Short mmCIF file of C-alpha atoms and ligand atoms in Angstrom, two decimals:
data_model
loop_
_atom_site.label_atom_id
_atom_site.label_comp_id
_atom_site.label_asym_id
_atom_site.label_seq_id
_atom_site.Cartn_x
_atom_site.Cartn_y
_atom_site.Cartn_z
CA MET A 1111 55.82 41.42 5.53
CA SER A 1112 54.34 44.85 5.93
CA ASN A 1113 51.17 45.29 4.04
CA THR A 1114 51.28 49.01 4.18
CA LYS A 1115 50.67 50.48 0.65
CA SER A 1116 54.10 50.94 -1.13
CA ARG A 1117 55.46 54.61 -2.23
CA LYS A 1118 54.44 55.76 -5.72
CA LYS A 1119 57.06 54.70 -8.58
CA ILE A 1120 58.25 56.92 -11.34
CA ALA A 1121 60.71 55.60 -14.15
CA LEU A 1122 62.65 58.08 -16.01
CA ILE A 1123 63.33 56.80 -19.42
CA GLY A 1124 66.46 58.60 -20.37
CA ALA A 1125 69.13 59.55 -17.67
CA GLY A 1126 70.71 62.55 -19.58
CA ASN A 1127 70.25 66.25 -18.71
CA ILE A 1128 66.49 66.33 -18.51
CA GLY A 1129 66.38 62.88 -16.70
CA GLY A 1130 68.81 63.84 -14.13
CA GLU A 1131 66.87 67.14 -13.22
CA LEU A 1132 63.45 65.06 -13.22
CA ALA A 1133 65.03 62.53 -10.50
CA ALA A 1134 66.10 65.34 -8.50
CA LEU A 1135 62.78 67.17 -8.54
CA CYS A 1136 60.88 63.88 -7.96
CA ALA A 1137 62.65 63.31 -4.86
CA HIS A 1138 62.82 66.91 -3.74
CA ARG A 1139 58.88 66.68 -4.05
CA GLN A 1140 58.86 63.23 -2.68
CA LEU A 1141 56.61 62.19 -5.43
CA GLY A 1142 57.74 58.64 -4.69
CA ASP A 1143 60.59 56.01 -5.52
CA VAL A 1144 62.45 56.89 -8.76
CA VAL A 1145 64.01 54.69 -11.31
CA LEU A 1146 66.56 56.38 -13.82
CA PHE A 1147 66.81 54.06 -16.87
CA ASP A 1148 69.32 54.36 -19.80
CA ILE A 1149 70.87 52.33 -22.37
CA PRO A 1150 73.66 49.57 -21.57
CA GLY A 1151 76.19 51.98 -22.71
CA ARG A 1152 74.94 54.71 -20.34
CA VAL A 1153 73.95 52.62 -17.26
CA GLY A 1154 77.05 53.89 -15.53
CA VAL A 1155 75.65 57.54 -15.85
CA ALA A 1156 71.95 56.47 -14.64
CA LYS A 1157 73.75 54.48 -11.78
CA GLY A 1158 75.73 57.64 -11.07
CA LYS A 1159 73.26 60.32 -10.80
CA ALA A 1160 71.19 57.84 -8.86
CA LEU A 1161 73.79 57.48 -6.04
CA ASP A 1162 74.70 61.14 -6.09
CA LEU A 1163 70.95 62.03 -5.82
CA GLU A 1164 70.45 59.55 -3.09
CA GLN A 1165 73.24 61.05 -1.11
CA ASN A 1166 71.72 64.35 -1.71
CA SER A 1167 68.24 63.24 -0.36
CA ALA A 1168 70.22 62.01 2.79
CA ILE A 1169 71.02 65.88 3.22
CA ALA A 1170 67.58 66.93 2.46
CA GLY A 1171 65.90 64.17 4.48
CA ASN A 1172 63.94 62.55 1.90
CA ASP A 1173 63.56 58.84 2.01
CA ALA A 1174 62.63 57.90 -1.84
CA LYS A 1175 64.68 55.41 -3.19
CA ILE A 1176 66.60 56.05 -6.44
CA THR A 1177 68.00 53.61 -8.78
CA GLY A 1178 69.72 53.57 -11.91
CA THR A 1179 69.28 50.41 -14.22
CA SER A 1180 69.33 49.43 -17.96
CA ASP A 1181 66.99 46.57 -17.35
CA TRP A 1182 63.48 47.58 -18.20
CA ALA A 1183 62.21 44.92 -15.45
CA ASP A 1184 63.14 47.47 -13.23
CA CYS A 1185 60.63 50.02 -14.07
CA ALA A 1186 57.75 47.30 -13.81
CA GLY A 1187 54.78 48.59 -12.00
CA SER A 1188 55.59 52.13 -12.15
CA ASP A 1189 52.73 54.71 -12.01
CA VAL A 1190 54.41 57.17 -14.02
CA LEU A 1191 56.78 57.25 -17.05
CA ILE A 1192 58.56 60.14 -18.10
CA ILE A 1193 60.40 59.65 -21.64
CA THR A 1194 63.39 61.76 -22.54
CA ALA A 1195 64.90 59.10 -24.45
CA GLY A 1196 66.59 60.41 -27.70
CA ILE A 1197 68.91 62.98 -28.80
CA PRO A 1198 68.47 66.75 -27.70
CA ARG A 1199 68.99 69.40 -30.75
CA LYS A 1200 72.29 71.04 -31.63
CA PRO A 1201 72.91 74.74 -32.86
CA GLY A 1202 71.21 75.02 -36.03
CA GLN A 1203 69.21 72.05 -35.88
CA SER A 1204 65.47 72.04 -35.75
CA ARG A 1205 63.16 69.96 -33.92
CA ASP A 1206 61.99 68.24 -37.04
CA ASP A 1207 65.45 67.34 -37.80
CA LEU A 1208 65.60 65.01 -35.05
CA VAL A 1209 63.00 62.67 -36.32
CA ALA A 1210 65.00 60.26 -38.07
CA ILE A 1211 67.37 59.53 -35.09
CA ASN A 1212 64.40 59.36 -32.26
CA LEU A 1213 61.84 57.71 -34.07
CA PRO A 1214 63.36 54.18 -33.78
CA ILE A 1215 64.29 55.19 -29.95
CA ILE A 1216 60.47 56.22 -29.28
CA ARG A 1217 59.59 52.90 -30.94
CA ASP A 1218 62.06 50.76 -28.78
CA VAL A 1219 60.73 52.29 -25.70
CA ALA A 1220 56.91 51.97 -26.64
CA ASP A 1221 57.57 48.47 -27.06
CA ASN A 1222 59.09 47.94 -23.72
CA ALA A 1223 56.40 50.44 -21.90
CA LYS A 1224 53.92 48.19 -23.18
CA LYS A 1225 55.51 45.22 -21.85
CA HIS A 1226 56.80 46.19 -18.53
CA CYS A 1227 54.28 49.24 -17.51
CA PRO A 1228 51.08 48.97 -19.44
CA ASP A 1229 49.03 50.87 -16.68
CA ALA A 1230 51.56 53.75 -16.33
CA PHE A 1231 50.63 57.68 -16.98
CA ILE A 1232 53.08 58.31 -19.80
CA ILE A 1233 54.63 61.85 -20.35
CA VAL A 1234 56.82 62.12 -23.59
CA ILE A 1235 59.34 65.08 -23.53
CA SER A 1236 61.57 63.70 -26.72
CA ASN A 1237 61.36 65.84 -29.65
CA PRO A 1238 59.95 66.24 -32.14
CA LEU A 1239 57.32 66.35 -29.44
CA ASP A 1240 54.09 65.86 -31.07
CA ALA A 1241 55.05 63.44 -33.59
CA MET A 1242 57.02 61.20 -30.82
CA VAL A 1243 54.01 61.03 -28.38
CA TYR A 1244 51.79 60.35 -31.20
CA GLU A 1245 54.00 57.42 -32.21
CA LEU A 1246 54.47 55.98 -28.70
CA MET A 1247 50.58 56.14 -28.30
CA ARG A 1248 49.93 54.36 -31.56
CA ARG A 1249 52.94 51.70 -31.51
CA GLY A 1250 52.27 50.94 -27.93
CA GLY A 1251 48.49 50.76 -28.42
CA PHE A 1252 47.86 52.56 -24.99
CA ASP A 1253 44.86 54.50 -23.81
CA ALA A 1254 45.42 58.08 -25.32
CA LYS A 1255 43.96 59.44 -22.12
CA LYS A 1256 47.29 57.94 -20.27
CA VAL A 1257 49.77 59.29 -22.86
CA VAL A 1258 50.64 63.17 -22.94
CA GLY A 1259 53.51 65.16 -24.27
CA MET A 1260 55.14 67.89 -22.51
CA ALA A 1261 55.51 71.20 -24.38
CA GLY A 1262 52.85 73.68 -23.62
CA VAL A 1263 53.71 74.27 -19.94
CA LEU A 1264 57.26 74.95 -21.01
CA ASP A 1265 56.18 77.52 -23.81
CA SER A 1266 53.81 79.04 -21.42
CA ALA A 1267 56.15 79.52 -19.06
CA ARG A 1268 58.66 81.18 -21.41
CA PHE A 1269 56.06 83.42 -22.55
CA SER A 1270 54.69 84.42 -19.04
CA LEU A 1271 58.22 85.04 -17.88
CA PHE A 1272 58.90 87.21 -21.03
CA LEU A 1273 55.39 89.11 -20.44
CA ALA A 1274 56.30 89.70 -16.89
CA ARG A 1275 59.85 91.14 -17.23
CA GLU A 1276 58.28 93.59 -20.00
CA ALA A 1277 55.63 94.46 -17.82
CA ASN A 1278 57.67 94.75 -14.64
CA VAL A 1279 55.04 92.39 -12.70
CA SER A 1280 55.44 89.12 -10.79
CA VAL A 1281 55.67 86.18 -12.95
CA LYS A 1282 53.27 84.30 -10.40
CA ASP A 1283 50.42 87.07 -11.69
CA VAL A 1284 50.85 86.13 -15.33
CA ARG A 1285 48.21 83.89 -16.79
CA ALA A 1286 49.27 82.80 -20.38
CA MET A 1287 48.53 79.77 -22.37
CA VAL A 1288 50.72 78.43 -25.72
CA LEU A 1289 48.90 75.86 -27.68
CA GLY A 1290 49.42 73.97 -31.06
CA GLY A 1291 52.38 72.20 -31.96
CA HIS A 1292 55.96 72.26 -30.02
CA GLY A 1293 57.61 74.19 -33.25
CA ASP A 1294 58.15 77.59 -34.29
CA ASP A 1295 54.44 78.22 -35.31
CA MET A 1296 53.05 77.53 -31.74
CA VAL A 1297 50.29 79.48 -30.94
CA PRO A 1298 50.40 82.08 -27.76
CA VAL A 1299 46.71 82.76 -26.85
CA MET A 1300 46.52 86.38 -26.55
CA SER A 1301 42.70 86.48 -25.83
CA ALA A 1302 43.45 84.17 -22.73
CA CYS A 1303 46.46 86.26 -21.61
CA THR A 1304 45.98 88.30 -18.59
CA ILE A 1305 48.16 89.79 -15.78
CA ASN A 1306 45.72 88.82 -12.93
CA GLY A 1307 42.51 89.46 -14.77
CA VAL A 1308 44.04 92.53 -16.62
CA ARG A 1309 44.58 91.80 -20.34
CA ALA A 1310 48.27 92.01 -21.01
CA GLY A 1311 47.61 94.62 -23.98
CA GLU A 1312 46.58 97.32 -21.66
CA LEU A 1313 50.29 96.98 -19.85
CA ILE A 1314 52.33 96.21 -22.81
CA SER A 1315 52.42 97.36 -26.38
CA LYS A 1316 51.24 95.52 -29.16
CA GLU A 1317 54.82 95.69 -30.91
CA ARG A 1318 56.49 94.52 -27.51
CA ILE A 1319 53.90 91.80 -27.46
CA ASP A 1320 54.69 90.78 -30.97
CA ALA A 1321 58.47 90.77 -30.29
CA ILE A 1322 57.74 88.58 -27.04
CA ILE A 1323 55.90 86.02 -29.12
CA THR A 1324 58.67 85.61 -31.71
CA ARG A 1325 61.14 85.15 -28.69
CA THR A 1326 58.91 82.44 -26.88
CA ARG A 1327 58.58 80.64 -30.48
CA LYS A 1328 62.37 80.45 -30.55
CA GLY A 1329 62.77 80.08 -27.03
CA GLY A 1330 64.39 76.54 -27.16
CA GLY A 1331 66.60 77.39 -29.90
CA GLU A 1332 67.87 80.79 -28.12
CA ILE A 1333 69.16 78.23 -25.29
CA VAL A 1334 70.39 75.70 -27.84
CA GLU A 1335 72.66 78.46 -29.42
CA LEU A 1336 74.01 79.36 -25.90
CA MET A 1337 74.77 76.01 -24.52
CA GLY A 1338 75.21 73.89 -27.56
CA THR A 1339 72.13 71.48 -26.36
CA SER A 1340 68.50 71.83 -25.15
CA ALA A 1341 67.29 73.08 -21.83
CA TYR A 1342 66.80 70.67 -19.01
CA TYR A 1343 65.75 72.67 -15.77
CA ALA A 1344 62.47 74.09 -17.21
CA PRO A 1345 61.66 71.01 -19.10
CA ALA A 1346 61.93 69.06 -16.17
CA THR A 1347 59.81 71.04 -13.94
CA SER A 1348 57.34 71.52 -16.72
CA ALA A 1349 56.90 67.72 -16.61
CA VAL A 1350 56.87 67.34 -12.93
CA ALA A 1351 54.18 69.64 -12.72
CA MET A 1352 51.97 67.55 -15.14
CA ALA A 1353 53.32 64.24 -13.00
CA GLU A 1354 52.40 65.70 -9.65
CA SER A 1355 48.68 66.71 -11.15
CA TYR A 1356 48.02 62.90 -11.91
CA LEU A 1357 49.57 61.53 -9.00
CA LEU A 1358 47.84 63.71 -6.46
CA ASP A 1359 44.85 63.99 -8.59
CA GLN A 1360 45.11 67.74 -8.56
CA LYS A 1361 43.11 68.27 -11.58
CA ARG A 1362 45.00 71.35 -12.87
CA LEU A 1363 44.26 72.84 -16.14
CA LEU A 1364 47.65 72.68 -17.84
CA PRO A 1365 48.52 73.12 -21.59
CA CYS A 1366 49.73 69.68 -22.96
CA ALA A 1367 50.07 67.71 -25.87
CA ALA A 1368 46.84 65.71 -25.84
CA TYR A 1369 45.27 63.23 -28.61
CA LEU A 1370 42.57 64.84 -30.43
CA THR A 1371 39.44 63.27 -31.81
CA GLY A 1372 37.71 66.13 -33.28
CA GLU A 1373 38.47 68.94 -30.67
CA TYR A 1374 39.26 72.29 -32.13
CA GLY A 1375 38.51 70.66 -35.62
CA TYR A 1376 41.27 68.09 -35.50
CA LYS A 1377 41.51 64.27 -35.32
CA ASP A 1378 43.95 61.61 -35.03
CA LEU A 1379 46.56 64.31 -33.76
CA TYR A 1380 48.58 65.20 -30.95
CA MET A 1381 48.72 68.87 -30.21
CA GLY A 1382 49.01 71.15 -27.41
CA VAL A 1383 45.52 72.06 -25.83
CA PRO A 1384 44.30 72.75 -22.53
CA VAL A 1385 43.58 69.72 -20.63
CA VAL A 1386 42.57 68.66 -17.03
CA LEU A 1387 45.23 66.26 -15.57
CA GLY A 1388 43.94 63.99 -12.70
CA ALA A 1389 43.96 60.61 -11.53
CA GLY A 1390 41.96 59.40 -14.83
CA GLY A 1391 44.81 60.83 -16.97
CA VAL A 1392 43.49 63.28 -19.24
CA GLU A 1393 40.08 64.12 -17.78
CA LYS A 1394 39.02 66.79 -20.08
CA ILE A 1395 40.40 68.78 -22.96
CA VAL A 1396 39.15 72.16 -22.58
CA GLU A 1397 37.84 74.14 -25.95
CA LEU A 1398 38.42 77.91 -25.88
CA THR A 1399 37.05 80.18 -28.12
CA LEU A 1400 39.70 81.23 -30.03
CA THR A 1401 39.90 84.31 -32.42
CA ASP A 1402 40.08 84.00 -36.14
CA GLU A 1403 43.44 84.96 -35.98
CA GLU A 1404 44.45 82.05 -33.37
CA LYS A 1405 42.07 79.81 -35.73
CA THR A 1406 44.47 80.48 -38.29
CA MET A 1407 47.60 80.25 -36.46
CA LEU A 1408 46.51 76.97 -34.80
CA ALA A 1409 45.63 75.54 -38.54
CA LYS A 1410 49.50 76.52 -39.56
CA SER A 1411 50.53 74.71 -36.56
CA ALA A 1412 48.44 71.64 -36.83
CA LYS A 1413 49.34 71.44 -40.59
CA SER A 1414 53.12 71.32 -39.51
CA VAL A 1415 52.53 68.67 -37.03
CA GLN A 1416 50.56 66.63 -39.39
CA GLY A 1417 53.39 66.70 -42.06
CA ILE A 1418 55.97 65.16 -39.49
CA VAL A 1419 53.11 62.64 -38.35
CA ASP A 1420 52.83 61.60 -42.17
CA VAL A 1421 56.43 60.75 -42.11
CA VAL A 1422 56.16 58.62 -38.96
CA LYS A 1423 53.32 57.04 -40.28
CA LYS A 1424 54.78 56.16 -43.59
CA SER A 1425 57.61 54.45 -41.77
CA ALA A 1426 55.23 52.34 -39.36
N1 LIG B 2102 66.35 53.97 -24.18
C1 LIG B 2102 66.55 54.83 -23.12
N2 LIG B 2102 67.20 55.99 -23.00
C2 LIG B 2102 67.84 56.39 -24.42
C3 LIG B 2102 67.48 55.36 -25.40
C4 LIG B 2102 66.66 54.22 -25.57
N3 LIG B 2102 66.53 53.53 -26.48
N4 LIG B 2102 68.15 55.86 -26.27
C5 LIG B 2102 68.73 57.06 -26.10
N5 LIG B 2102 68.40 57.27 -24.76
C6 LIG B 2102 69.44 58.28 -23.70
C7 LIG B 2102 70.58 58.49 -24.07
O1 LIG B 2102 71.55 57.48 -23.76
C8 LIG B 2102 70.72 59.74 -23.08
O2 LIG B 2102 71.24 59.57 -21.92
O3 LIG B 2102 68.35 59.38 -23.58
C9 LIG B 2102 69.27 60.24 -23.00
C10 LIG B 2102 68.83 61.61 -23.49
O4 LIG B 2102 69.84 62.57 -22.66
P1 LIG B 2102 70.47 63.83 -23.17
O5 LIG B 2102 71.16 63.54 -24.41
O6 LIG B 2102 71.21 64.61 -22.12
O7 LIG B 2102 69.30 64.80 -23.66
P2 LIG B 2102 68.14 65.64 -22.82
O8 LIG B 2102 68.75 67.21 -23.09
O9 LIG B 2102 67.93 65.13 -21.83
O10 LIG B 2102 66.86 65.61 -23.88
C11 LIG B 2102 66.24 64.53 -24.29
O11 LIG B 2102 64.18 65.54 -24.66
O12 LIG B 2102 63.79 68.20 -25.19
C12 LIG B 2102 63.93 66.70 -25.53
O13 LIG B 2102 64.90 67.40 -27.61
C13 LIG B 2102 65.23 66.80 -26.41
O14 LIG B 2102 64.81 64.69 -27.30
C14 LIG B 2102 65.58 65.22 -26.68
C15 LIG B 2102 65.18 64.88 -25.32
#
């Protein structure tokens, strides 16, 4: 028997639109072996996507194994779990409308994750994000440093893209951060937004920035209206950036939904804040100096998140 160290293992809980794209990206970036998990009624989809992607890897020359399953035992020993289990939005629905449907699903996932993958770093994508990641951590009794939610990277990417298009500059040079809850009152932090060090306000008028902020806040909904279901390419890429920072100990500073214990004045709440992600999980929560206007927006966003968390807590 070989005693060489095995590859990393990434379990993707939910083999739908985002799950499939996550598997493709993990294989392409050679992050490790991938397990695509779904409920028994959808195991054919999980297995089929896994097979298609392994054949794709044969062309690309990637050796990672990709398997589909509906048996949690196959996820045992995973280094990373990325959770998309649940139902996505349909046109006209808000993320909060999903709570009743996705809450029992997240509880089922939390129980199984605790049993089979107690040491994994967990990234939650299921919506309503801030409440689902809170419940997963609470229900599973996980170390909060090992459980994060993916929203800020995606919302910041949308914001950066719209700013870059408006200023007619490369998106690579835009530094933008969107904090707070993953809802319509998310907080684009203009005081920390630059185009390679140049304040965005020097290149874009206030009126246009305001329009871009509005479009960013409704960025997910814009896609739901067009496609009839929610986005999957950019959400998957966002979560893989977070997984990679953990697996490769990159210590990237990324906006993630993290468990707050007094930071920014909030306690016992998950919300988007800048964090350093490394081998220790959430190694640091960075506290930015916000303007009074930004603090007010963050308070409004926190109140919305708290409202849904309270609903979740009541039904515990
Ligand atoms: N365990 C595992 N998987 C589950 C469970 C469960 N208990 N319940 C449902 N699923 C699976 C579904 O069978 C489906 O294959 O989750 C998958 C979700 O895939 P899609 O419907 O394609 O949804 P997707 O677009 O991937 O979004 C998933 O992420 O962004 C959020 O709002 C979005 O909550 C939604 C989630």
